[in-house]
Coordinates of C-alpha atoms and ligand atoms in Angstrom, one line a residue:
M79 CA 73.2 -37.3 82.4
A80 CA 70.1 -38.1 84.5
D81 CA 67.7 -36.7 81.9
E82 CA 69.2 -39.1 79.4
L83 CA 67.6 -41.9 81.4
S84 CA 64.3 -40.2 82.0
N85 CA 61.4 -42.6 81.6
R86 CA 59.7 -41.1 78.6
G87 CA 57.9 -44.0 77.0
K88 CA 58.1 -47.6 77.9
P89 CA 61.7 -48.8 78.7
G90 CA 63.2 -50.6 75.8
G91 CA 63.6 -54.3 76.0
S92 CA 66.1 -57.1 75.7
P93 CA 67.2 -58.3 72.3
C94 CA 64.1 -60.5 72.3
E95 CA 61.8 -57.5 72.8
P96 CA 63.6 -54.6 71.2
G97 CA 63.0 -51.0 71.4
A98 CA 60.7 -48.5 73.1
S99 CA 60.0 -46.3 70.1
P100 CA 56.5 -45.7 69.0
A101 CA 56.2 -46.4 65.3
R102 CA 57.1 -43.2 63.5
A103 CA 54.9 -41.9 60.7
G104 CA 56.6 -41.0 57.5
R105 CA 60.2 -41.6 56.4
P106 CA 61.8 -45.0 56.8
I107 CA 64.8 -45.1 59.2
I108 CA 68.1 -46.5 58.0
V109 CA 71.0 -47.2 60.3
Q110 CA 74.4 -47.2 58.7
K111 CA 77.6 -48.2 60.4
Y112 CA 81.1 -47.2 59.2
G113 CA 84.1 -49.1 60.6
G114 CA 87.5 -47.8 61.4
S115 CA 89.0 -48.1 58.0
S116 CA 86.1 -46.2 56.5
V117 CA 86.8 -43.1 58.6
A118 CA 90.6 -43.5 58.8
D119 CA 91.4 -40.0 57.5
V120 CA 89.8 -36.7 56.5
D121 CA 89.4 -37.7 52.9
R122 CA 87.5 -40.9 53.8
I123 CA 85.3 -39.1 56.4
G124 CA 84.4 -36.7 53.5
K125 CA 83.4 -39.7 51.3
V126 CA 81.4 -41.2 54.1
A127 CA 79.6 -37.8 54.6
D128 CA 78.7 -37.9 50.9
R129 CA 77.2 -41.3 51.3
V130 CA 75.2 -40.4 54.4
V131 CA 73.9 -37.2 52.7
A132 CA 72.8 -39.3 49.6
A133 CA 70.8 -41.6 51.9
K134 CA 69.1 -38.6 53.5
R135 CA 68.4 -37.1 50.1
A136 CA 66.8 -40.4 49.0
G137 CA 64.1 -39.7 51.6
N138 CA 65.3 -41.7 54.6
D139 CA 65.8 -40.7 58.2
V140 CA 69.4 -41.6 58.8
V141 CA 71.3 -42.7 61.9
V142 CA 75.0 -43.3 61.5
V143 CA 77.1 -45.3 63.9
V144 CA 80.9 -44.7 63.6
S145 CA 84.0 -46.6 64.9
A146 CA 87.2 -44.9 65.9
M147 CA 89.5 -43.7 63.1
G148 CA 91.8 -46.4 61.6
K149 CA 93.7 -48.3 64.3
T150 CA 93.0 -45.7 67.1
T151 CA 91.6 -48.2 69.5
D152 CA 94.7 -50.4 69.2
G153 CA 96.9 -47.3 69.7
L154 CA 95.0 -46.2 72.9
L155 CA 95.3 -49.7 74.3
A156 CA 99.0 -49.8 73.6
L157 CA 99.4 -46.5 75.4
A158 CA 97.5 -47.8 78.4
R159 CA 99.7 -50.9 78.6
Q160 CA 102.8 -48.8 78.3
V161 CA 101.7 -46.6 81.3
A162 CA 100.6 -49.6 83.4
G163 CA 103.9 -51.4 82.6
A164 CA 106.0 -48.4 83.5
G165 CA 104.4 -48.2 87.0
G166 CA 104.3 -51.9 87.9
A167 CA 105.1 -52.5 91.5
G168 CA 108.6 -54.1 91.9
G169 CA 109.1 -53.7 88.1
A170 CA 106.3 -56.3 87.3
A171 CA 104.0 -55.1 84.5
S172 CA 100.4 -54.8 85.7
D173 CA 97.3 -54.9 83.6
P174 CA 95.5 -51.5 83.1
P175 CA 92.3 -51.3 85.0
R176 CA 89.2 -52.1 82.8
R177 CA 87.3 -49.0 84.0
E178 CA 90.0 -46.7 83.0
L179 CA 90.4 -48.5 79.7
D180 CA 86.8 -47.8 78.9
M181 CA 87.2 -44.1 79.7
L182 CA 90.1 -44.1 77.4
L183 CA 88.9 -46.3 74.5
S184 CA 85.5 -44.6 74.3
T185 CA 87.2 -41.4 73.3
G186 CA 88.2 -42.9 69.9
E187 CA 84.6 -43.1 68.7
R188 CA 83.8 -39.6 70.0
V189 CA 86.5 -38.1 67.7
S190 CA 85.0 -39.7 64.6
M191 CA 81.4 -38.9 65.5
A192 CA 82.1 -35.2 65.9
L193 CA 84.3 -35.1 62.7
L194 CA 81.6 -36.8 60.7
S195 CA 78.9 -34.4 62.0
I196 CA 81.1 -31.4 61.1
A197 CA 81.6 -32.9 57.6
I198 CA 77.9 -33.4 57.1
Q199 CA 77.1 -29.9 58.3
A200 CA 79.7 -28.5 56.0
R201 CA 77.6 -30.0 53.2
G202 CA 74.6 -28.0 54.2
F203 CA 72.7 -30.7 56.1
E204 CA 71.7 -30.6 59.7
A205 CA 73.4 -33.2 61.9
I206 CA 74.1 -33.9 65.6
S207 CA 76.5 -36.3 67.2
F208 CA 75.8 -38.3 70.4
T209 CA 77.9 -40.5 72.6
G210 CA 76.6 -44.0 73.5
S211 CA 75.1 -42.8 76.8
Q212 CA 73.4 -39.8 75.1
S213 CA 71.9 -42.3 72.6
G214 CA 70.4 -44.3 75.5
I215 CA 72.6 -47.4 75.2
L216 CA 72.4 -49.0 78.6
T217 CA 74.6 -51.9 79.5
N218 CA 75.5 -54.2 82.3
D219 CA 78.5 -53.2 84.4
R220 CA 81.2 -55.4 82.9
H221 CA 83.9 -53.1 81.7
F222 CA 85.7 -53.7 78.3
D223 CA 83.2 -56.4 77.2
A224 CA 79.8 -55.0 78.3
R225 CA 76.4 -56.3 77.0
I226 CA 73.7 -53.9 76.0
I227 CA 70.6 -54.7 78.1
E228 CA 68.3 -51.8 77.0
V229 CA 68.2 -49.1 74.4
R230 CA 66.2 -45.9 75.1
P231 CA 66.8 -43.8 71.9
F232 CA 64.6 -40.9 72.8
R233 CA 67.1 -38.2 72.0
I234 CA 67.8 -39.8 68.6
E235 CA 64.1 -39.9 67.8
D236 CA 63.6 -36.3 68.8
E237 CA 66.5 -35.2 66.5
L238 CA 65.3 -37.4 63.6
A239 CA 61.8 -35.7 64.0
R240 CA 63.6 -32.3 63.6
G241 CA 65.0 -33.5 60.3
R242 CA 68.6 -34.0 61.5
I243 CA 71.0 -36.7 60.6
V244 CA 72.1 -38.4 63.9
I245 CA 75.7 -39.6 64.3
V246 CA 76.3 -42.0 67.2
A247 CA 79.7 -43.1 68.7
G248 CA 79.7 -46.8 68.4
Y249 CA 81.2 -49.4 70.8
Q250 CA 80.1 -47.7 74.0
G251 CA 77.3 -47.3 76.5
M252 CA 76.5 -46.5 80.0
S253 CA 75.9 -49.0 82.9
Y254 CA 73.1 -48.6 85.4
R255 CA 75.8 -47.3 87.7
R256 CA 76.3 -44.5 85.2
E257 CA 79.7 -45.7 84.3
I258 CA 81.0 -45.5 80.7
T259 CA 81.4 -49.0 79.3
T260 CA 82.7 -50.4 76.0
L261 CA 81.1 -53.4 74.2
G262 CA 84.1 -55.6 73.3
R263 CA 86.3 -55.3 70.2
G264 CA 84.3 -54.7 67.1
G265 CA 81.4 -53.5 69.2
S266 CA 80.3 -50.6 67.0
D267 CA 78.5 -53.3 64.9
T268 CA 76.5 -54.1 68.1
T269 CA 75.6 -50.5 68.7
A270 CA 74.3 -50.3 65.1
V271 CA 72.1 -53.4 65.3
A272 CA 70.8 -52.6 68.7
L273 CA 69.8 -49.1 67.6
A274 CA 68.2 -50.5 64.4
A275 CA 66.1 -52.8 66.5
A276 CA 65.1 -50.1 69.0
L277 CA 64.2 -47.6 66.3
R278 CA 62.5 -50.3 64.2
A279 CA 64.7 -49.3 61.4
E280 CA 64.0 -50.7 57.9
R281 CA 67.6 -52.1 57.8
C282 CA 71.0 -51.9 59.2
E283 CA 73.9 -51.4 56.8
I284 CA 77.4 -52.4 57.9
Y285 CA 80.1 -50.7 55.8
S286 CA 83.7 -51.9 55.9
D287 CA 86.7 -52.5 53.6
V288 CA 85.1 -55.8 52.2
D289 CA 82.0 -56.1 50.1
G290 CA 80.3 -58.6 52.4
V291 CA 81.0 -61.9 54.1
Y292 CA 83.2 -64.4 52.4
S293 CA 83.7 -68.2 52.9
A294 CA 87.0 -67.3 54.6
D295 CA 89.0 -64.2 55.4
P296 CA 89.9 -63.0 51.9
R297 CA 93.2 -61.6 53.2
V298 CA 94.2 -65.2 54.2
V299 CA 92.4 -67.3 51.6
P300 CA 92.6 -65.7 48.1
D301 CA 90.0 -68.2 46.7
A302 CA 87.5 -67.2 49.4
R303 CA 84.0 -67.0 47.9
H304 CA 81.6 -64.1 48.3
L305 CA 78.4 -65.2 50.2
P306 CA 75.4 -63.1 48.9
E307 CA 73.1 -64.5 51.6
L308 CA 73.6 -65.9 55.0
D309 CA 71.6 -67.1 57.9
C310 CA 72.2 -65.3 61.3
A311 CA 73.0 -68.6 63.1
V312 CA 75.8 -69.5 60.7
L313 CA 77.3 -65.9 60.8
Q314 CA 77.1 -65.9 64.6
E315 CA 79.0 -69.1 64.8
M316 CA 81.6 -67.7 62.3
A317 CA 81.9 -64.4 64.3
E318 CA 82.2 -66.2 67.6
C319 CA 85.2 -68.2 66.3
G320 CA 87.1 -65.4 64.6
A321 CA 85.4 -63.9 61.5
K322 CA 85.6 -60.3 62.5
V323 CA 83.7 -58.9 59.5
V324 CA 80.6 -58.6 61.8
C325 CA 80.9 -58.8 65.6
A326 CA 79.2 -61.8 67.2
Q327 CA 77.1 -59.8 69.6
A328 CA 75.7 -57.8 66.7
V329 CA 74.6 -60.9 64.9
E330 CA 73.0 -62.2 68.1
W331 CA 71.0 -59.0 68.3
A332 CA 70.0 -59.3 64.7
R333 CA 69.0 -62.9 65.2
R334 CA 66.9 -62.1 68.2
S335 CA 65.3 -58.9 66.9
G336 CA 64.8 -59.8 63.3
V337 CA 66.8 -56.8 62.0
A338 CA 68.1 -57.5 58.5
L339 CA 71.8 -56.8 58.1
Y340 CA 73.4 -55.7 54.8
A341 CA 77.3 -56.0 54.8
R342 CA 78.8 -53.8 52.1
S343 CA 82.0 -52.1 51.1
T344 CA 82.2 -48.4 51.9
F345 CA 84.1 -47.4 48.8
D346 CA 82.9 -50.0 46.2
A347 CA 79.2 -49.3 46.9
G348 CA 76.6 -48.2 44.3
P349 CA 74.5 -49.9 41.7
G350 CA 75.8 -53.4 40.9
A351 CA 78.0 -53.6 43.9
R352 CA 78.0 -56.9 45.8
E353 CA 76.7 -57.2 49.4
T354 CA 75.8 -59.9 51.9
V355 CA 72.3 -60.0 53.2
V356 CA 72.0 -61.6 56.6
R357 CA 68.6 -62.7 57.8
R358 CA 67.1 -64.9 60.4
F359 CA 65.6 -67.8 58.4
A360 CA 62.7 -69.6 60.0
S361 CA 63.7 -73.0 61.3
G362 CA 63.0 -75.8 58.8
T363 CA 63.8 -73.6 55.8
A364 CA 67.5 -74.4 55.9
P365 CA 68.7 -77.0 53.4
P366 CA 68.8 -80.4 55.1
T367 CA 72.1 -81.3 53.4
I368 CA 75.5 -81.3 55.0
A369 CA 77.0 -78.0 54.0
A370 CA 80.2 -76.3 55.0
R371 CA 79.9 -72.5 54.5
A372 CA 83.1 -71.0 55.8
I373 CA 86.5 -71.4 57.4
V374 CA 87.3 -69.2 60.3
A375 CA 90.3 -68.7 62.6
E376 CA 91.1 -66.8 65.7
G377 CA 94.4 -66.2 67.5
N378 CA 95.0 -65.7 71.2
V379 CA 93.0 -68.5 72.7
V380 CA 93.8 -70.6 75.8
L381 CA 93.0 -74.2 76.5
A382 CA 92.1 -74.9 80.1
R383 CA 92.3 -78.4 81.5
V384 CA 91.3 -79.7 84.9
P385 CA 91.8 -83.3 86.2
G386 CA 88.9 -85.5 87.2
G387 CA 86.9 -85.1 90.4
H388 CA 86.3 -81.4 89.9
R389 CA 83.0 -79.6 89.4
L390 CA 83.8 -76.8 87.1
D391 CA 81.0 -74.5 87.9
A392 CA 82.7 -72.5 90.7
L393 CA 85.8 -72.0 88.5
L394 CA 83.7 -70.8 85.5
R395 CA 81.7 -68.5 87.7
A396 CA 85.0 -67.0 89.0
A397 CA 86.2 -66.6 85.4
G398 CA 82.9 -64.8 84.5
E399 CA 83.4 -62.4 87.4
L400 CA 86.9 -61.7 86.2
G401 CA 85.4 -60.9 82.7
V402 CA 86.7 -64.1 81.1
S403 CA 84.2 -66.1 79.0
F404 CA 84.5 -69.7 77.9
R405 CA 83.3 -72.0 75.2
D406 CA 83.5 -75.7 74.1
L407 CA 83.2 -77.0 77.7
S408 CA 83.3 -80.8 78.4
F409 CA 83.9 -82.6 81.6
G410 CA 83.4 -85.9 83.3
P411 CA 85.1 -88.2 85.9
G412 CA 88.3 -88.3 83.8
G413 CA 88.7 -84.5 83.8
G414 CA 87.4 -81.5 82.0
A415 CA 88.5 -78.9 79.4
F416 CA 87.3 -75.6 77.9
V417 CA 88.5 -72.8 75.7
L418 CA 89.1 -69.2 76.8
P419 CA 89.1 -66.6 73.9
L420 CA 91.2 -63.7 75.1
L421 CA 90.2 -61.0 72.5
N422 CA 88.2 -59.1 75.2
V423 CA 90.4 -59.9 78.2
P424 CA 92.8 -57.0 78.6
D425 CA 93.9 -58.2 82.0
W426 CA 94.7 -61.9 81.4
Q427 CA 97.8 -61.9 83.6
G428 CA 95.8 -60.9 86.7
A429 CA 92.9 -63.2 85.8
K430 CA 95.3 -66.1 85.3
R431 CA 96.8 -65.6 88.7
Q432 CA 93.4 -65.5 90.4
L433 CA 92.1 -68.6 88.6
T434 CA 95.2 -70.7 89.3
A435 CA 95.0 -69.6 93.0
L436 CA 91.4 -70.9 93.1
A437 CA 92.2 -74.2 91.3
P438 CA 95.9 -75.0 91.6
S439 CA 95.5 -78.1 89.4
L440 CA 94.2 -76.0 86.5
E441 CA 96.5 -76.3 83.5
L442 CA 96.4 -73.4 81.1
V443 CA 97.9 -73.9 77.6
E444 CA 98.6 -70.4 76.1
G445 CA 99.7 -69.3 72.7
L446 CA 97.1 -71.3 70.7
A447 CA 94.9 -70.4 67.8
S448 CA 91.6 -71.9 66.8
V449 CA 90.7 -73.0 63.2
S450 CA 87.1 -74.0 62.4
V451 CA 84.9 -75.2 59.6
V452 CA 81.4 -73.6 60.1
G453 CA 78.3 -74.9 58.4
D454 CA 75.3 -77.0 58.9
G455 CA 74.8 -80.7 59.6
L456 CA 78.6 -81.2 60.1
T457 CA 78.0 -84.1 62.5
A458 CA 75.3 -85.8 60.5
T459 CA 77.9 -88.4 59.6
A460 CA 81.5 -88.9 60.8
E461 CA 82.9 -88.0 57.3
P462 CA 83.3 -84.3 57.8
L463 CA 85.2 -84.8 61.0
A464 CA 87.5 -87.4 59.3
R465 CA 88.1 -85.0 56.4
F466 CA 88.8 -82.1 58.9
L467 CA 91.4 -84.2 60.8
D468 CA 93.0 -85.5 57.6
V469 CA 93.5 -81.9 56.2
L470 CA 95.0 -80.7 59.5
E471 CA 97.4 -83.6 59.5
R472 CA 98.4 -82.9 55.9
S473 CA 98.9 -79.2 56.7
G474 CA 101.3 -80.2 59.5
V475 CA 99.3 -78.6 62.4
V476 CA 98.7 -80.8 65.4
P477 CA 95.3 -80.3 67.1
R478 CA 95.6 -79.9 70.9
F479 CA 91.9 -80.1 71.3
T480 CA 89.1 -80.8 68.8
V481 CA 85.4 -80.1 69.0
A482 CA 82.6 -81.3 66.7
G483 CA 79.0 -80.1 66.5
P484 CA 76.4 -79.7 63.8
L485 CA 77.4 -76.0 63.2
R486 CA 81.2 -76.3 63.7
L487 CA 84.2 -78.5 63.6
G488 CA 87.0 -76.8 65.5
A489 CA 90.6 -77.4 66.5
L490 CA 93.1 -75.6 68.8
V491 CA 96.5 -75.5 67.2
D492 CA 99.9 -73.9 68.0
A493 CA 99.7 -70.2 67.0
A494 CA 103.5 -69.8 67.0
D495 CA 103.7 -70.7 63.3
A496 CA 101.2 -68.3 61.8
A497 CA 102.1 -69.5 58.3
D498 CA 101.0 -73.0 59.2
V499 CA 97.7 -71.7 60.6
A500 CA 97.1 -69.7 57.4
A501 CA 98.0 -72.7 55.2
A502 CA 95.6 -74.9 57.2
Q503 CA 92.8 -72.4 56.5
R504 CA 93.6 -72.5 52.7
Q505 CA 93.6 -76.3 52.7
L506 CA 90.4 -76.6 54.7
H507 CA 88.8 -74.1 52.3
A508 CA 89.9 -76.2 49.3
A509 CA 88.6 -79.4 50.9
F510 CA 85.3 -78.1 52.3
V511 CA 84.2 -75.1 50.4
E512 CA 85.7 -75.5 47.0
G513 CA 85.6 -79.3 47.0
Ligands
LIG1233 P1 85.6 -52.5 60.4 O1 86.8 -51.8 61.0 O2 85.0 -51.8 59.3 O3 84.6 -52.9 61.4 P2 86.8 -55.1 60.4 O4 88.3 -55.0 60.2 O5 86.3 -55.3 61.8 O6 86.1 -53.9 59.7 O7 86.2 -56.3 59.5 C1 86.6 -56.3 58.1 C2 87.7 -57.3 58.0 O8 87.3 -58.7 58.4 C3 88.2 -57.5 56.5 O9 89.2 -56.7 56.2 C4 88.6 -59.0 56.5 O10 90.0 -59.1 56.4 C5 88.1 -59.6 57.8 N1 87.4 -60.9 57.7 C6 87.7 -62.0 58.4 N2 86.9 -63.0 58.1 C7 86.1 -62.5 57.0 C8 85.1 -63.1 56.2 N3 84.7 -64.4 56.4 N4 84.5 -62.4 55.2 C9 84.9 -61.1 55.1 N5 85.9 -60.5 55.8 C10 86.5 -61.2 56.8
LIG1234 N1 87.0 -49.2 67.7 C1 86.6 -50.5 68.3 C2 87.5 -51.6 68.0 O1 88.5 -51.3 67.4 C3 85.2 -50.8 68.0 C4 84.9 -51.1 66.5 O2 85.8 -50.9 65.7 O3 83.8 -51.6 66.2 O4 87.3 -52.7 68.4
LIG1235 MG1 84.7 -54.5 62.9

């Protein structure tokens, strides 16, 4: 593995200063990412191979990032939980260790990368698959939710120069300690955008089972509207609060590096097909009006409350060290509160024990979901917040915690009644997007 890190060329940079690659003469580079549903079975892998070959035939150098097949990652995670639960000391279930989860989960994407490479070679094209570490994806050392800090895509560039199609296992990298890491759920998107930035690709195409980004999850809100164009800042806010169509870290990379994202459907593509183009618009070009763009929701969040007289920094630092991130923090002499999203916290039971040992007065309200309106200028007047609260009241969900900022109005509500949370999304959509 050492040669994968050899210092040929200048080390790649942060999201602000992407990539080490010297500009390549000749063919444009296109990065395509196919998600789990796009490679769920042999038939679909064949169709993806056809699409990749078509992009190569059109005169591009093609790098393809793949996710694990179908729900493989969920299956592996369930397996790990079963094994950890079975061995819990004194019968108590224990959390599976994050390092071993990364070793396990990273195998899902290795299966699909090899199968896609085989399928492409069977079509008479040269292809080669690489793991995240072979692709030069270097991360920090936080397991299960690592951040990419550098990309050194030398092996990919060499293979592209040989005329090969390169297939990369998404969602994974290697830390400076040479440990295998994964990038948080949905992280193959991040691999694709980070590689597109480092390779100075012409664009990054994200293929999934929807033909772009909608004004709400179309599975929950049937009247959701297709959004043909979107600003990175709005999509990042949507993704951070539950719209899983593109992962938040990926949008952050796109925003910082200027990579243009095209979200498309894998199987409804072709001339005339819809897509969402996501770009970083220069500040000042956004419309100055109050505009709600989308409704998003996320399950599995926790509300943390602390009484007055506490500085929260030590607690938040401890949470960070346990791999638990926070958002929507406020505190003052009367007390403080913040929100903990648990999507990328596989070991919450252990983390909870440690946090409450550190701050016994910490109150943790579990079993919540968050529902948000995302847009621009949402606090320019008090009207959007008033409408938000009215709609929630009419839908029968009681906000336990509410936040308001220019880009987002959000509320934490009881997740126990999923039907109410879904109804609230539909009513918010009718009031803010359709209205
Ligand atoms: P992949 O496995 O290809 O990465 P994901 O399942 O992560 O795909 O993301 C696609 C899914 O995101 C869609 O099936 C859709 O239900 C969901 N989704 C949630 N919010 C939105 C939204 N605002 N626009 C489009 N899709 C959304
Ligand atoms: N397979 C991983 C997941 O399910 C990564 C991805 O799909 O992007 O989260
Ligand atoms: Mg995804």
